[in-house]
Coordinates of C-alpha atoms (C1' of nucleotides) in Angstrom, one line a residue:
Chain A
X11 CA -14.3 -47.4 -67.3
X12 CA -17.6 -47.9 -68.8
X13 CA -17.5 -45.2 -71.5
X14 CA -17.0 -46.6 -75.0
X15 CA -15.0 -43.7 -76.3
X16 CA -12.1 -41.7 -75.0
X17 CA -13.0 -38.2 -73.9
X18 CA -12.6 -35.5 -76.5
X19 CA -9.3 -33.8 -76.7
X20 CA -10.7 -30.8 -74.9
X21 CA -11.6 -33.0 -71.9
X22 CA -8.2 -34.6 -71.5
X23 CA -6.0 -33.5 -68.7
X24 CA -2.4 -32.5 -68.5
X25 CA -0.5 -35.0 -66.3
X26 CA 2.7 -34.2 -64.6
X27 CA 5.0 -36.0 -62.2
X28 CA 6.6 -34.1 -59.3
X29 CA 9.5 -35.4 -57.3
X30 CA 10.4 -35.1 -53.7
X31 CA 14.1 -36.0 -53.8
X32 CA 15.5 -36.5 -50.3
X33 CA 19.0 -36.8 -49.2
X34 CA 21.0 -36.5 -46.0
X35 CA 23.6 -33.9 -46.3
X36 CA 25.5 -31.8 -43.8
X37 CA 23.8 -33.7 -40.9
X38 CA 20.5 -32.5 -42.2
X39 CA 17.6 -33.9 -44.2
X40 CA 17.4 -32.0 -47.4
X41 CA 15.1 -31.9 -50.4
X42 CA 16.0 -30.9 -53.9
X43 CA 14.1 -27.8 -55.2
X44 CA 14.2 -26.0 -58.5
X45 CA 13.6 -22.3 -58.9
X46 CA 10.9 -21.7 -61.5
X47 CA 12.2 -19.7 -64.5
X48 CA 8.8 -18.9 -65.9
X49 CA 5.3 -18.0 -64.9
X50 CA 3.3 -19.0 -63.0
X51 CA 5.1 -18.7 -59.7
X52 CA 8.2 -17.4 -61.5
X53 CA 11.1 -17.2 -59.1
X54 CA 9.5 -19.5 -56.5
X55 CA 11.0 -22.8 -55.5
X56 CA 9.2 -25.9 -56.6
X57 CA 9.6 -29.6 -56.7
X58 CA 11.3 -30.7 -59.8
X59 CA 9.0 -32.4 -62.3
X60 CA 7.4 -32.2 -65.7
X61 CA 4.7 -33.3 -67.9
X62 CA 4.2 -36.9 -68.8
X63 CA 4.7 -37.6 -72.5
X64 CA 2.3 -39.9 -74.2
X65 CA 4.7 -42.8 -74.9
X66 CA 6.3 -43.1 -71.4
X67 CA 5.4 -44.9 -68.2
X68 CA 4.8 -42.8 -65.1
X69 CA 7.8 -44.3 -63.5
X70 CA 9.8 -43.5 -66.6
X71 CA 8.6 -39.9 -66.6
X72 CA 9.7 -39.6 -63.0
X73 CA 13.1 -41.3 -63.5
X74 CA 13.8 -39.2 -66.5
X75 CA 13.7 -36.1 -64.3
X76 CA 16.4 -37.3 -62.0
X77 CA 19.5 -36.7 -64.2
X78 CA 18.2 -33.3 -65.0
X79 CA 18.6 -32.2 -61.4
X80 CA 21.5 -34.3 -60.0
X81 CA 24.1 -36.8 -60.8
X82 CA 23.2 -40.1 -59.3
X83 CA 23.9 -43.7 -60.0
X84 CA 20.8 -45.5 -58.8
X85 CA 18.1 -43.9 -56.8
X86 CA 15.2 -45.3 -54.9
X87 CA 12.0 -44.2 -56.5
X88 CA 8.5 -44.8 -55.4
X89 CA 5.1 -43.5 -56.3
X90 CA 3.5 -41.5 -53.6
X91 CA 0.1 -40.2 -54.3
X92 CA -1.8 -38.4 -57.1
X93 CA -2.9 -34.8 -56.5
X94 CA -5.8 -33.6 -58.6
X95 CA -7.5 -30.6 -57.1
X96 CA -9.0 -28.7 -60.1
X97 CA -7.4 -25.4 -59.4
X98 CA -4.0 -26.5 -58.1
X99 CA -2.3 -25.1 -61.2
X100 CA -3.5 -21.6 -62.4
X101 CA -2.8 -22.5 -66.0
X102 CA -5.5 -25.1 -66.1
X103 CA -6.3 -28.6 -65.0
X104 CA -3.1 -30.5 -64.2
X105 CA -3.0 -33.6 -62.2
X106 CA 0.3 -34.5 -60.6
X107 CA 1.5 -37.9 -59.8
X108 CA 3.9 -37.4 -56.9
X109 CA 7.0 -39.5 -56.4
X110 CA 9.6 -39.6 -53.8
X111 CA 13.2 -40.5 -54.3
X112 CA 16.1 -41.2 -52.0
X113 CA 19.7 -40.3 -52.9
X114 CA 23.1 -40.9 -51.4
X115 CA 24.2 -37.7 -49.8
X116 CA 27.0 -37.1 -52.2
X117 CA 24.9 -36.1 -55.1
X118 CA 25.5 -32.4 -56.1
X119 CA 22.6 -30.4 -57.5
X120 CA 22.8 -29.8 -61.2
X121 CA 21.2 -26.7 -62.6
X122 CA 19.4 -26.7 -65.9
X123 CA 19.5 -24.0 -68.6
X124 CA 17.2 -21.6 -66.8
X125 CA 16.4 -23.4 -63.6
X126 CA 18.6 -23.1 -60.6
X127 CA 18.5 -26.3 -58.5
X128 CA 19.5 -26.5 -54.9
X129 CA 19.3 -28.6 -51.8
X130 CA 17.1 -27.2 -49.0
X131 CA 16.8 -28.2 -45.5
X132 CA 13.4 -29.6 -44.8
X133 CA 13.5 -27.6 -41.6
X134 CA 13.9 -24.3 -43.3
X135 CA 11.9 -24.3 -46.5
X136 CA 11.0 -21.3 -48.7
X137 CA 7.5 -20.8 -49.9
X138 CA 6.7 -23.3 -52.6
X139 CA 4.9 -23.0 -55.9
X140 CA 1.5 -24.7 -56.5
X141 CA 0.5 -27.1 -53.9
X142 CA 4.0 -28.4 -53.5
X143 CA 4.1 -27.6 -49.8
X144 CA 1.3 -30.0 -49.3
X145 CA 2.9 -32.6 -51.5
X146 CA 6.2 -32.2 -49.6
X147 CA 4.5 -32.5 -46.2
X148 CA 2.9 -35.7 -47.4
X149 CA 6.2 -37.1 -48.8
X150 CA 8.0 -36.3 -45.6
X151 CA 5.5 -38.1 -43.6
X152 CA 5.6 -41.1 -45.8
X153 CA 9.4 -41.1 -45.7
X154 CA 9.4 -41.3 -41.9
X155 CA 6.8 -44.0 -41.8
X156 CA 8.7 -46.0 -44.4
X157 CA 11.9 -45.7 -42.5
X158 CA 10.3 -46.9 -39.4
X159 CA 8.9 -50.1 -40.7
X160 CA 11.2 -50.8 -43.6
X161 CA 14.9 -50.7 -44.1
X162 CA 15.3 -48.3 -47.0
X163 CA 17.8 -46.2 -45.0
X164 CA 20.7 -47.5 -47.1
X165 CA 19.4 -45.6 -50.1
X166 CA 20.5 -42.4 -48.3
X167 CA 24.1 -43.6 -48.1
X168 CA 26.8 -44.5 -50.5
X169 CA 27.5 -48.2 -51.3
X170 CA 29.6 -48.8 -48.3
X171 CA 28.9 -47.3 -45.0
X172 CA 29.5 -47.8 -41.3
X173 CA 26.8 -48.7 -38.9
X174 CA 27.2 -45.4 -37.2
X175 CA 26.6 -43.6 -40.4
X176 CA 23.5 -45.6 -41.0
X177 CA 22.2 -44.9 -37.5
X178 CA 22.9 -41.2 -37.9
X179 CA 21.0 -41.1 -41.2
X180 CA 18.0 -42.7 -39.4
X181 CA 18.3 -40.2 -36.5
X182 CA 18.4 -37.3 -38.9
X183 CA 15.3 -38.4 -40.8
X184 CA 13.3 -39.4 -37.8
X185 CA 14.5 -36.5 -35.8
X186 CA 15.2 -38.6 -32.7
X187 CA 18.2 -40.3 -31.1
X188 CA 18.4 -44.0 -31.2
X189 CA 20.1 -46.4 -28.8
X190 CA 23.3 -47.6 -30.4
X191 CA 23.2 -51.2 -29.2
X192 CA 19.6 -51.8 -30.0
X193 CA 19.9 -50.2 -33.4
X194 CA 22.8 -52.5 -34.2
X195 CA 21.1 -55.6 -32.9
X196 CA 18.0 -54.9 -35.0
X197 CA 19.7 -54.1 -38.2
X198 CA 22.1 -57.1 -37.9
X199 CA 19.4 -59.5 -36.9
X200 CA 17.5 -58.3 -40.0
X201 CA 20.2 -59.9 -42.0
X202 CA 20.1 -57.4 -44.8
X203 CA 23.7 -56.1 -44.4
X204 CA 26.9 -57.8 -45.5
X205 CA 30.2 -57.1 -43.8
X206 CA 32.9 -56.0 -46.2
X207 CA 36.6 -56.6 -45.2
X208 CA 37.2 -52.9 -45.2
X209 CA 37.2 -50.3 -42.6
X210 CA 36.7 -46.6 -42.7
X211 CA 40.0 -45.2 -41.6
X212 CA 39.7 -41.7 -42.9
X213 CA 39.0 -38.5 -41.1
X214 CA 40.6 -38.0 -37.8
X215 CA 40.7 -40.0 -34.6
X216 CA 38.8 -42.8 -33.2
X217 CA 38.8 -46.5 -33.8
X218 CA 38.2 -47.3 -37.5
X219 CA 34.7 -48.6 -38.2
X220 CA 33.8 -51.6 -40.2
X221 CA 32.2 -51.0 -43.6
X222 CA 29.0 -52.7 -44.5
X223 CA 27.0 -52.9 -47.7
X224 CA 23.4 -53.6 -48.4
X225 CA 22.7 -57.1 -49.4
X226 CA 21.3 -57.1 -52.9
X227 CA 18.2 -59.2 -53.3
X228 CA 17.4 -58.9 -49.6
X229 CA 13.9 -57.4 -49.6
X230 CA 12.3 -56.1 -46.5
X231 CA 9.1 -57.6 -45.7
X232 CA 6.8 -56.7 -42.9
X233 CA 6.4 -59.8 -40.9
X234 CA 2.7 -60.6 -40.7
X235 CA 1.7 -58.7 -37.5
X236 CA -1.4 -60.0 -36.0
X237 CA -4.2 -57.4 -36.0
X238 CA -3.4 -54.0 -34.8
X239 CA -1.2 -54.3 -31.7
X240 CA -0.9 -50.6 -31.6
X241 CA -2.7 -47.7 -30.3
X242 CA -5.6 -45.5 -31.1
X243 CA -6.0 -41.9 -30.4
X244 CA -8.8 -39.4 -30.6
X245 CA -9.1 -37.6 -33.9
X246 CA -6.0 -35.5 -33.9
X247 CA -5.9 -31.8 -34.8
X248 CA -4.0 -32.9 -37.9
X249 CA -6.4 -32.0 -40.5
X250 CA -5.0 -33.9 -43.4
X251 CA -6.4 -36.5 -45.7
X252 CA -4.0 -38.9 -47.3
X253 CA -3.8 -41.4 -44.5
X254 CA -3.3 -44.2 -46.9
X255 CA -0.1 -46.0 -46.3
X256 CA 0.7 -45.8 -43.1
Chain B
X2 CA 6.9 -28.8 -63.3
X3 CA 9.5 -26.6 -65.1
X4 CA 7.8 -26.1 -68.4
X5 CA 6.2 -22.7 -68.9
X6 CA 3.3 -23.9 -70.9
X7 CA 0.8 -26.7 -70.6
X8 CA 1.3 -29.4 -73.2
X9 CA -0.6 -29.1 -76.4
X10 CA -4.1 -30.7 -76.5
X11 CA -2.7 -33.6 -78.4
X12 CA -0.2 -34.3 -75.7
X13 CA -2.8 -34.4 -72.9
X14 CA -3.9 -37.7 -71.4
X15 CA -7.2 -39.2 -70.7
X16 CA -7.5 -39.8 -66.9
X17 CA -9.8 -42.3 -65.4
X18 CA -10.6 -43.5 -61.9
X19 CA -11.2 -47.2 -61.3
X20 CA -12.8 -48.5 -58.1
X21 CA -12.2 -51.7 -56.3
X22 CA -15.3 -51.9 -54.1
X23 CA -15.1 -54.5 -51.5
X24 CA -17.7 -56.0 -49.2
X25 CA -18.2 -59.1 -47.1
X26 CA -21.3 -61.0 -48.3
X27 CA -22.4 -64.6 -47.9
X28 CA -19.3 -65.3 -45.7
X29 CA -17.0 -64.3 -48.5
X30 CA -15.0 -61.3 -49.6
X31 CA -16.5 -59.9 -52.7
X32 CA -15.7 -57.2 -55.2
X33 CA -18.1 -55.3 -57.4
X34 CA -17.6 -55.7 -61.1
X35 CA -19.4 -54.3 -64.2
X36 CA -19.7 -56.1 -67.4
X37 CA -18.5 -53.9 -70.3
X38 CA -21.2 -53.0 -72.8
X39 CA -18.9 -51.7 -75.4
X40 CA -15.5 -52.3 -77.1
X41 CA -12.8 -52.7 -76.1
X42 CA -13.2 -55.9 -74.0
X43 CA -16.9 -55.9 -74.7
X44 CA -18.6 -58.5 -72.4
X45 CA -15.6 -58.7 -70.1
X46 CA -15.9 -57.9 -66.5
X47 CA -14.1 -54.7 -65.3
X48 CA -13.7 -52.5 -62.3
X49 CA -16.3 -49.8 -62.3
X50 CA -14.9 -46.4 -63.1
X51 CA -14.9 -43.7 -65.6
X52 CA -13.1 -40.7 -66.9
X53 CA -12.3 -37.7 -64.8
X54 CA -14.1 -34.5 -65.8
X55 CA -12.2 -31.3 -65.9
X56 CA -13.9 -29.5 -63.0
X57 CA -13.9 -32.3 -60.5
X58 CA -11.5 -33.6 -57.9
X59 CA -10.2 -37.1 -58.2
X60 CA -11.9 -38.1 -55.0
X61 CA -15.1 -36.6 -56.4
X62 CA -14.7 -38.5 -59.6
X63 CA -14.4 -41.7 -57.6
X64 CA -17.2 -41.0 -55.2
X65 CA -19.5 -40.1 -58.1
X66 CA -19.2 -43.6 -59.4
X67 CA -20.5 -45.3 -56.3
X68 CA -24.2 -44.6 -56.6
X69 CA -24.0 -45.7 -60.1
X70 CA -23.2 -49.3 -59.1
X71 CA -24.8 -49.7 -55.7
X72 CA -26.9 -48.1 -53.0
X73 CA -24.9 -47.1 -50.1
X74 CA -25.1 -44.5 -47.4
X75 CA -21.5 -43.7 -46.6
X76 CA -18.6 -45.7 -47.9
X77 CA -14.9 -45.7 -47.0
X78 CA -12.9 -44.5 -50.0
X79 CA -9.2 -44.2 -50.4
X80 CA -6.8 -43.5 -53.2
X81 CA -4.7 -46.5 -53.9
X82 CA -2.2 -46.0 -56.7
X83 CA -2.0 -44.6 -60.2
X84 CA -1.5 -46.9 -63.1
X85 CA 0.0 -45.5 -66.2
X86 CA 1.5 -48.0 -68.5
X87 CA 1.3 -46.6 -72.0
X88 CA -0.6 -49.4 -73.6
X89 CA -2.8 -50.5 -70.8
X90 CA -5.8 -49.3 -72.8
X91 CA -6.0 -50.2 -76.5
X92 CA -7.9 -47.0 -77.3
X93 CA -5.0 -44.8 -76.4
X94 CA -3.1 -43.4 -73.5
X95 CA -5.2 -43.6 -70.4
X96 CA -3.9 -43.3 -67.0
X97 CA -6.0 -44.6 -64.2
X98 CA -6.1 -43.5 -60.6
X99 CA -7.2 -46.5 -58.6
X100 CA -9.3 -46.3 -55.5
X101 CA -10.6 -48.8 -53.1
X102 CA -13.9 -48.6 -51.3
X103 CA -15.4 -50.6 -48.4
X104 CA -19.2 -51.2 -48.2
X105 CA -21.5 -52.7 -45.7
X106 CA -22.4 -56.1 -46.9
X107 CA -26.0 -55.3 -47.4
X108 CA -25.6 -53.1 -50.5
X109 CA -27.2 -54.7 -53.5
X110 CA -25.6 -54.1 -56.9
X111 CA -27.3 -51.7 -59.2
X112 CA -27.0 -52.2 -62.9
X113 CA -26.8 -49.2 -65.3
X114 CA -28.5 -48.8 -68.6
X115 CA -26.2 -51.1 -70.5
X116 CA -23.9 -52.4 -67.8
X117 CA -24.6 -55.4 -65.7
X118 CA -23.1 -55.0 -62.2
X119 CA -22.5 -57.9 -59.9
X120 CA -20.6 -59.0 -56.8
X121 CA -17.9 -61.5 -57.4
X122 CA -16.0 -63.5 -54.9
X123 CA -12.3 -62.5 -54.9
X124 CA -11.5 -66.2 -54.8
X125 CA -13.2 -66.9 -58.1
X126 CA -12.8 -64.1 -60.5
X127 CA -13.5 -64.0 -64.1
X128 CA -11.0 -62.7 -66.6
X129 CA -10.9 -58.9 -66.3
X130 CA -10.6 -56.2 -68.9
X131 CA -7.5 -54.0 -69.2
X132 CA -5.0 -54.3 -66.4
X133 CA -7.7 -54.6 -63.9
X134 CA -6.5 -57.9 -62.6
X135 CA -3.3 -56.2 -61.6
X136 CA -5.1 -53.3 -60.0
X137 CA -7.3 -55.7 -58.1
X138 CA -4.4 -57.8 -56.8
X139 CA -2.9 -54.6 -55.6
X140 CA -6.1 -53.4 -54.0
X141 CA -6.6 -56.7 -52.2
X142 CA -3.1 -56.6 -50.8
X143 CA -3.6 -53.1 -49.5
X144 CA -6.9 -54.0 -48.0
X145 CA -5.4 -56.8 -46.0
X146 CA -2.5 -54.7 -44.9
X147 CA -4.8 -51.9 -43.9
X148 CA -7.0 -54.2 -41.9
X149 CA -4.0 -55.6 -40.0
X150 CA -2.7 -52.3 -38.7
X151 CA -5.8 -50.1 -38.8
X152 CA -9.3 -50.6 -37.7
X153 CA -11.3 -50.0 -40.8
X154 CA -13.1 -53.3 -40.4
X155 CA -16.4 -51.5 -39.4
X156 CA -16.7 -50.1 -42.8
X157 CA -17.6 -53.6 -44.0
X158 CA -20.5 -53.9 -41.5
X159 CA -23.8 -52.2 -40.9
X160 CA -24.0 -49.4 -38.3
X161 CA -24.6 -51.8 -35.4
X162 CA -22.9 -55.1 -35.2
X163 CA -21.8 -57.8 -32.8
X164 CA -18.2 -58.5 -31.9
X165 CA -18.5 -61.9 -33.5
X166 CA -19.7 -60.4 -36.7
X167 CA -16.8 -58.0 -36.7
X168 CA -14.3 -60.8 -36.0
X169 CA -15.8 -62.9 -38.8
X170 CA -15.4 -60.1 -41.2
X171 CA -11.8 -59.8 -40.3
X172 CA -11.3 -63.5 -40.6
X173 CA -12.9 -63.5 -44.1
X174 CA -10.8 -60.7 -45.4
X175 CA -7.5 -61.9 -43.8
X176 CA -8.3 -65.6 -44.7
X177 CA -7.3 -66.8 -41.3
X178 CA -8.9 -67.6 -38.0
X179 CA -8.4 -65.3 -35.0
X180 CA -8.5 -66.0 -31.3
X181 CA -11.8 -64.8 -29.9
X182 CA -10.5 -63.5 -26.6
X183 CA -7.5 -61.8 -28.0
X184 CA -9.6 -60.2 -30.7
X185 CA -12.1 -58.8 -28.3
X186 CA -9.5 -57.6 -25.9
X187 CA -7.7 -55.7 -28.6
X188 CA -10.7 -54.2 -30.2
X189 CA -12.1 -53.0 -26.9
X190 CA -8.8 -51.7 -25.6
X191 CA -8.5 -49.7 -28.8
X192 CA -11.5 -47.7 -27.5
X193 CA -13.1 -47.2 -30.9
X194 CA -16.3 -49.1 -30.2
X195 CA -19.3 -48.0 -28.1
X196 CA -21.7 -50.4 -26.6
X197 CA -25.3 -49.9 -27.5
X198 CA -28.0 -51.0 -25.1
X199 CA -29.3 -53.4 -27.7
X200 CA -28.8 -57.1 -28.4
X201 CA -29.0 -59.1 -31.5
X202 CA -31.7 -61.6 -30.7
X203 CA -32.7 -62.7 -34.1
X204 CA -32.0 -65.8 -36.1
X205 CA -32.0 -68.9 -34.1
X206 CA -30.6 -70.1 -30.9
X207 CA -27.7 -69.1 -28.7
X208 CA -27.2 -66.4 -26.3
X209 CA -28.0 -62.9 -27.7
X210 CA -25.0 -60.8 -28.5
X211 CA -24.4 -57.2 -27.5
X212 CA -24.5 -54.7 -30.4
X213 CA -21.8 -52.2 -30.8
X214 CA -21.3 -49.3 -33.0
X215 CA -18.2 -47.5 -34.3
X216 CA -17.3 -44.4 -32.3
X217 CA -17.5 -41.5 -34.6
X218 CA -14.5 -39.2 -34.3
X219 CA -12.3 -42.0 -33.1
X220 CA -9.4 -42.1 -35.5
X221 CA -7.0 -44.9 -35.7
X222 CA -3.4 -43.9 -35.4
X223 CA -0.5 -46.1 -35.6
X224 CA 1.4 -45.7 -32.3
X225 CA 4.9 -44.7 -33.2
X226 CA 6.7 -47.9 -33.4
X227 CA 10.4 -47.8 -32.9
X228 CA 12.3 -48.8 -36.0
X229 CA 11.4 -52.0 -37.6
X230 CA 10.8 -54.5 -34.9
X231 CA 9.7 -56.9 -37.5
X232 CA 11.3 -59.4 -39.9
X233 CA 13.0 -59.5 -43.1
X234 CA 12.8 -62.2 -45.7
X235 CA 14.7 -63.0 -48.8
X236 CA 13.4 -61.5 -52.0
X237 CA 10.1 -63.4 -52.5
X238 CA 9.0 -64.8 -55.8
X239 CA 6.3 -62.2 -55.8
X240 CA 7.4 -60.1 -58.7
X241 CA 5.4 -57.0 -58.1
X242 CA 6.3 -53.4 -57.8
X243 CA 4.0 -51.2 -55.7
X244 CA 5.4 -51.8 -52.4
X245 CA 4.5 -48.4 -51.3
X246 CA 2.2 -48.2 -48.4
X247 CA 2.9 -50.9 -46.2
Chain C
dC15 C1' -36.4 -79.5 -18.4
dG16 C1' -32.5 -81.2 -20.9
dA17 C1' -29.7 -80.8 -25.0
dC18 C1' -27.7 -77.6 -27.9
dT19 C1' -25.8 -73.2 -29.5
dT20 C1' -23.6 -68.9 -29.1
dC21 C1' -21.8 -65.2 -25.9
dG22 C1' -18.5 -63.6 -22.9
dT23 C1' -14.6 -63.7 -19.7
dG24 C1' -9.0 -64.2 -17.2
dT25 C1' -4.3 -66.0 -16.7
dA26 C1' 0.2 -67.8 -17.2
dG27 C1' 4.2 -68.6 -20.1
dC28 C1' 7.2 -66.8 -23.3
dG29 C1' 9.3 -63.8 -26.5
dT30 C1' 10.5 -59.0 -27.5
dT31 C1' 11.8 -54.5 -26.4
dG32 C1' 14.2 -50.9 -24.1
dA33 C1' 17.5 -49.3 -20.9
dC34 C1' 22.1 -49.2 -19.6
dA35 C1' 28.3 -49.0 -19.2
dC36 C1' 32.6 -50.5 -20.3
dC37 C1' 36.7 -52.0 -22.9
dA38 C1' 39.0 -51.7 -27.7
dA39 C1' 41.3 -49.4 -31.4
dC40 C1' 43.2 -45.6 -33.2
dC41 C1' 45.1 -40.5 -33.2
dG42 C1' 47.8 -36.6 -31.8
dG43 C1' 50.6 -34.1 -28.9
dA44 C1' 53.6 -33.8 -25.0
Chain D
dT12 C1' 56.2 -43.8 -25.7
dC13 C1' 52.7 -42.6 -23.0
dC14 C1' 48.5 -40.3 -22.0
dG15 C1' 44.2 -38.1 -23.0
dG16 C1' 40.7 -37.9 -26.4
dT17 C1' 37.6 -39.9 -29.6
dT18 C1' 34.8 -43.3 -31.9
dG19 C1' 33.7 -48.4 -32.4
dG20 C1' 31.8 -52.4 -30.7
dT21 C1' 29.7 -55.6 -27.4
dG22 C1' 25.7 -58.4 -23.4
dT23 C1' 22.2 -58.6 -19.8
dC24 C1' 18.2 -58.0 -17.2
dA25 C1' 13.6 -56.2 -16.1
dA26 C1' 9.2 -54.9 -17.9
dC27 C1' 5.9 -55.4 -21.1
dG28 C1' 3.0 -57.4 -24.6
dC29 C1' 1.5 -61.2 -27.2
dT30 C1' -0.3 -65.8 -27.6
dA31 C1' -2.6 -69.8 -26.3
dC32 C1' -6.1 -71.8 -23.9
dA33 C1' -11.4 -73.7 -21.2
dC34 C1' -15.6 -73.0 -19.0
dG35 C1' -19.9 -70.9 -17.0
dA36 C1' -23.8 -67.8 -18.8
dA37 C1' -27.8 -66.9 -21.5
dG38 C1' -30.8 -68.2 -24.6
dT39 C1' -33.7 -71.6 -28.1
dC40 C1' -36.0 -75.7 -29.3
dG41 C1' -38.3 -79.9 -28.8

DNA sequence: CGACTTCGTGTAGCGTTGACACCAACCGGA
DNA sequence: TCCGGTTGGTGTCAACGCTACACGAAGTCG
């Protein structure tokens, strides 16, 4: 930031936000995609997003997109990474600040005037416009990491939920079965859930399950872990940059 | 990304990269700052950085700054977060993609024509221009996290180093003493260091220490950790967003 | 050669993790 | 109402991993 003057208009860049909106629906991890109604990539599916307007925050720009594609009370939103390859958009230089969002599974997609919006299974994705496949791969990786060392899983569920529903959501996202007793021990010891007096009695047989809700104002914090008590592997084939967070 | 057309020139944004360049020098964690030679914030210290030019990658824009402020062979560089509050720059709307870099302690600062560049202790910082204090706080947090669960510590040292030097670097960054035997066990089990046949004999008394170097092509990878075997604390006073990476 | 400094090494106790099986509550149909 | 079917909810024990901790080795200096 040493230049005295802002760059000339011609040297300014278009800045967009793109959202990877995840939800667990139909026992599957899904992401919200919008079909492009105009060139370039007309007809292709893409992450919902749009250009940042001069007076708004990046977070605001991202949050503003949400009601355009789905009905949702509160959603978890987090900035992910900024993608800025010079030719990622054929129209010209556009840098994209990627966000990911977590929604309770109930949210139905909401089409816009000329843009069809639909949930897609992350296991069965169409070809995506721009570099959105890369963005989505990255978002997915981050989502899994995040779920492993933080407890944002609630954001994928309605306000009240059973422990089994929570565990199932984790299993779906992580793609791996978890031990019931250990899962419950951990999540309860973490002291971020509050029992409600209510039970889920609905749908069919079986013993009714206690409903829990997420304790507001409980914030996950990674307990200071001494150095890296983990592992190291040889350089994997995975040829990706973006190894930030983890 | 549903609009068909790019925004008008007037609605484009200036995009800058700002770098938090860290190094361990004089038994202290330091960051490279440049004194601003022009308004706004003339005379204030700021993170080195500059505007992104249309044909270059964000990473390139960041890497291009490095030789302007210091001599360095290879430096570790990683994108951090993108800051986009509308009024963070009094000249107009500028969004800043923040990077952090790690340098071997030897690197001397290198002034530019009208910009003095100096190392500053992170424990004794001057007032910074723009929102750079916030960016730096964030970068520092990420650096500490990163060091705890990844083994980038080498990047703060010259090619060959002793285990004690490495441990000292970790202690300085983390601000906490570490157990010698445990540190060595961990770092060696990780199998990312290679012994050299050489010893550090210089400076003064004591038994000479074996020199090690960082194994190229050894990539840290967080061993898949089951769920969050960690802790949770009440919402801390720390009123910050940006809880991404961890 | 003795005092001083830094290097380099092993173990035992403890806490945490992961694996594992059964009774409880409710439903529906016979 | 009883019985089979389904889902909910609970405790222990063994293996492992982390932490804490002290002393002989190798060299320097006077």
